[in-house]
Tab-separated table of C-alpha atoms in Angstrom:
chain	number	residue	atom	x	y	z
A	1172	UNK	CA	48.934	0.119	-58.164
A	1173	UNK	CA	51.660	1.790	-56.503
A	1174	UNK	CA	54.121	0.030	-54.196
A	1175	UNK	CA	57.457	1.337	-52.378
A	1176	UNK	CA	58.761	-2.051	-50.142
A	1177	UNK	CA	61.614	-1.637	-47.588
A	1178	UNK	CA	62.421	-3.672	-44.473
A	1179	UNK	CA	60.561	-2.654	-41.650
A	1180	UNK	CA	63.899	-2.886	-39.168
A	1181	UNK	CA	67.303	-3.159	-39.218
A	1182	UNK	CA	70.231	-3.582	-36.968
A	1183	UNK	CA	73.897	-2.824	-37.221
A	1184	UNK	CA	77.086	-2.269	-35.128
A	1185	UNK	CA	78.421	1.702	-34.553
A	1186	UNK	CA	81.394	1.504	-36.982
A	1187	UNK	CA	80.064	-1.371	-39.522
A	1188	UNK	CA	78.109	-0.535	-42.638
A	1189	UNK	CA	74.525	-1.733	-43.687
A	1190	UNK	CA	72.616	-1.583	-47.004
A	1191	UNK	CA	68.909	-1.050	-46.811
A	1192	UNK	CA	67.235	-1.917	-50.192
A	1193	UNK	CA	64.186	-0.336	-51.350
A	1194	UNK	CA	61.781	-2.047	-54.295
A	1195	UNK	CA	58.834	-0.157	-55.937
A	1196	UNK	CA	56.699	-0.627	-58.879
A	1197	UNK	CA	55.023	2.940	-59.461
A	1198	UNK	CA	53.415	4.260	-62.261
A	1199	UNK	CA	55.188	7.266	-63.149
A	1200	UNK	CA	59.353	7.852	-62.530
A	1201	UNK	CA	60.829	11.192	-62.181
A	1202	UNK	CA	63.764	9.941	-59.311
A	1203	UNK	CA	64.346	8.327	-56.774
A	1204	UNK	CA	64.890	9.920	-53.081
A	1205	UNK	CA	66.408	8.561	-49.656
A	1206	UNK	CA	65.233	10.630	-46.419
A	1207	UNK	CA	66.462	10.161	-43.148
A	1208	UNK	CA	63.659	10.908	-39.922
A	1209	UNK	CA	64.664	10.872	-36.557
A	1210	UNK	CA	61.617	10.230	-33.979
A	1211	UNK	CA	59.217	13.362	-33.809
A	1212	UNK	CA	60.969	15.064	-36.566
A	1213	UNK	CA	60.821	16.147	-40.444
A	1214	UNK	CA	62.314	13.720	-43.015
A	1215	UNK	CA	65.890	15.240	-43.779
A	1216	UNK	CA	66.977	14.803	-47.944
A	1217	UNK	CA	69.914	12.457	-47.953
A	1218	UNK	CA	70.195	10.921	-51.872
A	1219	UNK	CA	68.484	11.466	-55.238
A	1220	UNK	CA	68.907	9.101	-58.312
A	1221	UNK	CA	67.311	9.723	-61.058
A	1222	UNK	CA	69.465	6.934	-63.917
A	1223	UNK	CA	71.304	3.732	-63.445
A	1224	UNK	CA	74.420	3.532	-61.089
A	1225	UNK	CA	75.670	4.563	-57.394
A	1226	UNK	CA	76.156	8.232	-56.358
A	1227	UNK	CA	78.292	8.764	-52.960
A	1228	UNK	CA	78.129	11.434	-50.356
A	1229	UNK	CA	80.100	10.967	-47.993
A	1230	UNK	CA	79.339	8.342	-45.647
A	1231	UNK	CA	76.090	7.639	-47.526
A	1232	UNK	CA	75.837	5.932	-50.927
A	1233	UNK	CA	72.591	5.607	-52.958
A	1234	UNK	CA	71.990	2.839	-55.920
A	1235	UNK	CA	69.609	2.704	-58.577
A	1236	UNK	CA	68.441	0.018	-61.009
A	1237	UNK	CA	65.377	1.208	-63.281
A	1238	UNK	CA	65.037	-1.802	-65.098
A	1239	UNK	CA	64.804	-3.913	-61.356
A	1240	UNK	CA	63.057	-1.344	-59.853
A	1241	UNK	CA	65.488	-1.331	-56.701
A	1242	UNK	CA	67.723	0.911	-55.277
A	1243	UNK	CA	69.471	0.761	-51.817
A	1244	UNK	CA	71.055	3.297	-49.048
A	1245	UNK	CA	74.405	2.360	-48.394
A	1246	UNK	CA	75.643	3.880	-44.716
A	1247	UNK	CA	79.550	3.257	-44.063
A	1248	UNK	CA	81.253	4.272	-40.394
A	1249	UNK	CA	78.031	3.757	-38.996
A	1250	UNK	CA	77.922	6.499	-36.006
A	1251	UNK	CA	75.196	6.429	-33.081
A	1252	UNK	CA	73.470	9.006	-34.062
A	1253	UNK	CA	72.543	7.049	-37.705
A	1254	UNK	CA	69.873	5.583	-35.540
A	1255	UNK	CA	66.679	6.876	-37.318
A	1256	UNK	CA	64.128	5.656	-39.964
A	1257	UNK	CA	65.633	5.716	-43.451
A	1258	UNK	CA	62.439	6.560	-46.034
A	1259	UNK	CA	62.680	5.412	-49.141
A	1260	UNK	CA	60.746	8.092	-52.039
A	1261	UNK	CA	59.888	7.817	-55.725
A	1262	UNK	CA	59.131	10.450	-57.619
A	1263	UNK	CA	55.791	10.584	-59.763
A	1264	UNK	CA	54.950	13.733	-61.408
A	1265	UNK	CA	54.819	16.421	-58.748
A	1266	UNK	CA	54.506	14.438	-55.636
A	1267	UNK	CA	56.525	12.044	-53.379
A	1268	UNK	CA	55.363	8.160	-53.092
A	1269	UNK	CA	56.884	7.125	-49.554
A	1270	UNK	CA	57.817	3.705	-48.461
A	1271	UNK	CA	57.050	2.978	-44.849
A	1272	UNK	CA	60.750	3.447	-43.553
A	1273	UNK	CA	63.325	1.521	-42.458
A	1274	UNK	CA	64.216	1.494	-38.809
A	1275	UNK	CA	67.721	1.377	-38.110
A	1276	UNK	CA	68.520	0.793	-34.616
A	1277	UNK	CA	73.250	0.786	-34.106
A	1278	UNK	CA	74.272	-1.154	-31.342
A	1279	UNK	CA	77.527	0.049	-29.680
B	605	UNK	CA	70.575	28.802	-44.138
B	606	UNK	CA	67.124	29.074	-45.576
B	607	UNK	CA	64.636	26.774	-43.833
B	608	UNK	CA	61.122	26.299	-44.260
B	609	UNK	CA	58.748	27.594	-41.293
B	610	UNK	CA	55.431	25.855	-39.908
B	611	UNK	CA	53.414	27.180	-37.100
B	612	UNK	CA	51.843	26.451	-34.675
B	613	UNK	CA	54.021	23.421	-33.555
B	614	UNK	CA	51.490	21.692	-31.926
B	615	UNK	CA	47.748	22.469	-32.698
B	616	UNK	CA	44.610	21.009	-30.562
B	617	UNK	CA	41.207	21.247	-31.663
B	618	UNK	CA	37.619	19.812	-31.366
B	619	UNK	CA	35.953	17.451	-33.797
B	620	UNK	CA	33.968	19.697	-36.361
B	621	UNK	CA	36.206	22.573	-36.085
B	622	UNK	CA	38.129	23.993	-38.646
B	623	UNK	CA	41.927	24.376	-38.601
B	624	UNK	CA	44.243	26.412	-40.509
B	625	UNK	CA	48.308	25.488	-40.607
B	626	UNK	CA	50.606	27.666	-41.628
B	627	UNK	CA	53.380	27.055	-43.515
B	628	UNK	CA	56.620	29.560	-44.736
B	629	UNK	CA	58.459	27.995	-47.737
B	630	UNK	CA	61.841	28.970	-48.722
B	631	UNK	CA	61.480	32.325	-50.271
B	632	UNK	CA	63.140	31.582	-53.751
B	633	UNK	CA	61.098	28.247	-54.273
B	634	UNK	CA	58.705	27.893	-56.461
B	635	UNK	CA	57.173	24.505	-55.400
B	636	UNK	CA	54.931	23.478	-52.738
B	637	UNK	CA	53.662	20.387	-50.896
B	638	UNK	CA	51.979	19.124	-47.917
B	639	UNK	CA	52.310	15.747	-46.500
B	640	UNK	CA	51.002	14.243	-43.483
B	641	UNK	CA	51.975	11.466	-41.171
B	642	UNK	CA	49.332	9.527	-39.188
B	643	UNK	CA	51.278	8.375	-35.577
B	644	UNK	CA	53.807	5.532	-36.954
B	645	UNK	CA	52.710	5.444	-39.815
B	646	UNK	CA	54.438	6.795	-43.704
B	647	UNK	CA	54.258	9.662	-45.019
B	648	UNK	CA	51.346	10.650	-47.689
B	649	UNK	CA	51.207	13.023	-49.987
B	650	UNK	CA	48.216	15.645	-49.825
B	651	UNK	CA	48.865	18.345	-52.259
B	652	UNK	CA	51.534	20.107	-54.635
B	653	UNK	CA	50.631	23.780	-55.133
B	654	UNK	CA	52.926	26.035	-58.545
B	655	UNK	CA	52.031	29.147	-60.099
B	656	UNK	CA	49.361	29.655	-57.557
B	657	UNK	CA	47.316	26.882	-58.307
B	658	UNK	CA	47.096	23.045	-57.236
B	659	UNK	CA	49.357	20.829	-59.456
B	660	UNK	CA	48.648	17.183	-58.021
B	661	UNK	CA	46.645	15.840	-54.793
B	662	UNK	CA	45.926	12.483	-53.114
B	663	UNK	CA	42.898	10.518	-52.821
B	664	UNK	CA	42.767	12.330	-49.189
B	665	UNK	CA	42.800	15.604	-50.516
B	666	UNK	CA	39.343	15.614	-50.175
B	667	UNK	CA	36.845	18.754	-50.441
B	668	UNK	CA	37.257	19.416	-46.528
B	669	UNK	CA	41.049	20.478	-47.325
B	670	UNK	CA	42.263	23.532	-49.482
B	671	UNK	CA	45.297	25.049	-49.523
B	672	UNK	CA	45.897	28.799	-50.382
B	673	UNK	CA	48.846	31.393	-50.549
B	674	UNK	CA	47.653	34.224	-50.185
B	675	UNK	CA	50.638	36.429	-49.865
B	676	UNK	CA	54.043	36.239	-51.343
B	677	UNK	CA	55.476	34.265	-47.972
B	678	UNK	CA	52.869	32.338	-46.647
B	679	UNK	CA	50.975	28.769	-47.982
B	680	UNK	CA	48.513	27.489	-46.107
B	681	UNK	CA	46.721	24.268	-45.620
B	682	UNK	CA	42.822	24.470	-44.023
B	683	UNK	CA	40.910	21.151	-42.783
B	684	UNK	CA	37.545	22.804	-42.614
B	685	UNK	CA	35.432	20.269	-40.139
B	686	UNK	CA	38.419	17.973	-38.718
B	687	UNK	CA	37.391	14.648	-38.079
B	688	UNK	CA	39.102	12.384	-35.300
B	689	UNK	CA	41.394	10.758	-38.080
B	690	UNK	CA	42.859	13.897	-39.257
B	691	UNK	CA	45.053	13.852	-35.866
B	692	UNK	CA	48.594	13.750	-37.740
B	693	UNK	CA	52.240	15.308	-37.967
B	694	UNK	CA	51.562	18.123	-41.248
B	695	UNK	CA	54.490	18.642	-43.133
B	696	UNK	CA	54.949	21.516	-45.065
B	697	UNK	CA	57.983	21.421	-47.583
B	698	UNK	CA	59.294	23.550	-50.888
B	699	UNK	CA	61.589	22.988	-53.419
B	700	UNK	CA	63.385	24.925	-56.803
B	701	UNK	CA	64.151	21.734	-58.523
B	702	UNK	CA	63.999	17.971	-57.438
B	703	UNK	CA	64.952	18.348	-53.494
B	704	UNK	CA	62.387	19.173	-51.256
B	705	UNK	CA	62.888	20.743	-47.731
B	706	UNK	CA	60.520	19.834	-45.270
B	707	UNK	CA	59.778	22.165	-42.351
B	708	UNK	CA	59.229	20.908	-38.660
B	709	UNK	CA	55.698	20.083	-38.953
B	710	UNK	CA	52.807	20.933	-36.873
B	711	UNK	CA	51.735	18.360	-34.788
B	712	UNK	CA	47.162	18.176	-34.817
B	713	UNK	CA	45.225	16.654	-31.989
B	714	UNK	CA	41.627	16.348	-32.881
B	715	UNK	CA	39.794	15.485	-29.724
């Protein structure tokens, strides 16, 4: 079967930084994608790995492991408005297998 | 910047009807999905539409959905007899390569 697992909430401090670690076991790999969705709205593209190591954008860092099957969101200088679900995507052939989100809730 | 266009926003309709969503990709793109999202809930893939025909779908993707483009703009995805379970956010999204751009949605409320 296929299975994307991320926690289901998460809580930080405006300013700090949090990791939020995705594991999957799918049958096909063609990349691995990080989304952000705020409440009531589309899921905005934040990341894509598709081999082994860390690529940085800014604030936001994305990790991949192939072998482990894990990757993880790093978000640094955590700002209020980071509040939102963080989806976690793999890539099969054409389509998009979605984990259920993490909920990140900052905390002044 | 280019975005991708859904409409209606919000769509209300009786059991048994049929709906149609529309859905404007990015005009250069070449790749086409819909996804859904059931009320708090993730987000499933339906269907990925290229060279004018269906690439991949999902176990939901059942016979009482099609999608069509049937102009150079527009891509559309019809529920013919919605059921009570169809109510869902429908997300339209495009893409040239590996990123996909997701429009607003259209929000359906099958009553």
């Amino acid at each position: 079967g296929q299975n994307i697992d991320q926690p289901t909430e998460m809580t930080a401090t405006e300013g700090a930084i949090v990791q939020i670690n995705c594991t999957y076991q799918t049958s096909g790999f063609n990349g691995l994608f990080w989304y952000q969705q705020h409440a009531g709205e589309a899921p905005t593209f934040l990341s894509y790995n598709v081999l082994d190591g860390l690529e940085e954008k800014g604030r936001f860092s994305s990790f991949l492991s192939r072998s482990k099957g894990y990757s993880y969101l790093l978000l640094k200088e955590l700002q209020m408005k980071d509040s939102a679900s963080y989806l976690c995507a793999v890539s099969g052939n054409y389509q998009l297998i979605w984990g259920a989100g993490t909920k990140l809730i900052i905390k002044p | 910047e280019p975005e991708v266009t859904q409409t209606p926003s919000h769509q209300v309709t009786q059991m048994g009807q049929e709906v149609i969503l529309r859905c404007v990709p990015i005009s250069n793109h070449l790749y086409f999905y819909w996804y859904r999202q059931i009320l708090g809930q993730k987000v499933e893939f339906l269907v990925s539409f290229y060279n004018n025909e269906i690439s991949e779908k999902s176990e939901i993707f059942d016979d009482q959905f099609s999608v069509e483009r049937p102009d150079g703009s527009n891509f559309t995805l019809k529920i013919r007899s919605t059921k009570l379970e169809d109510s869902a956010m429908y997300f339209c999204a495009s893409s040239a390569s590996y990123e996909q751009y997701f429009g607003p949605g259209t929000r359906l409320t099958v009553t």
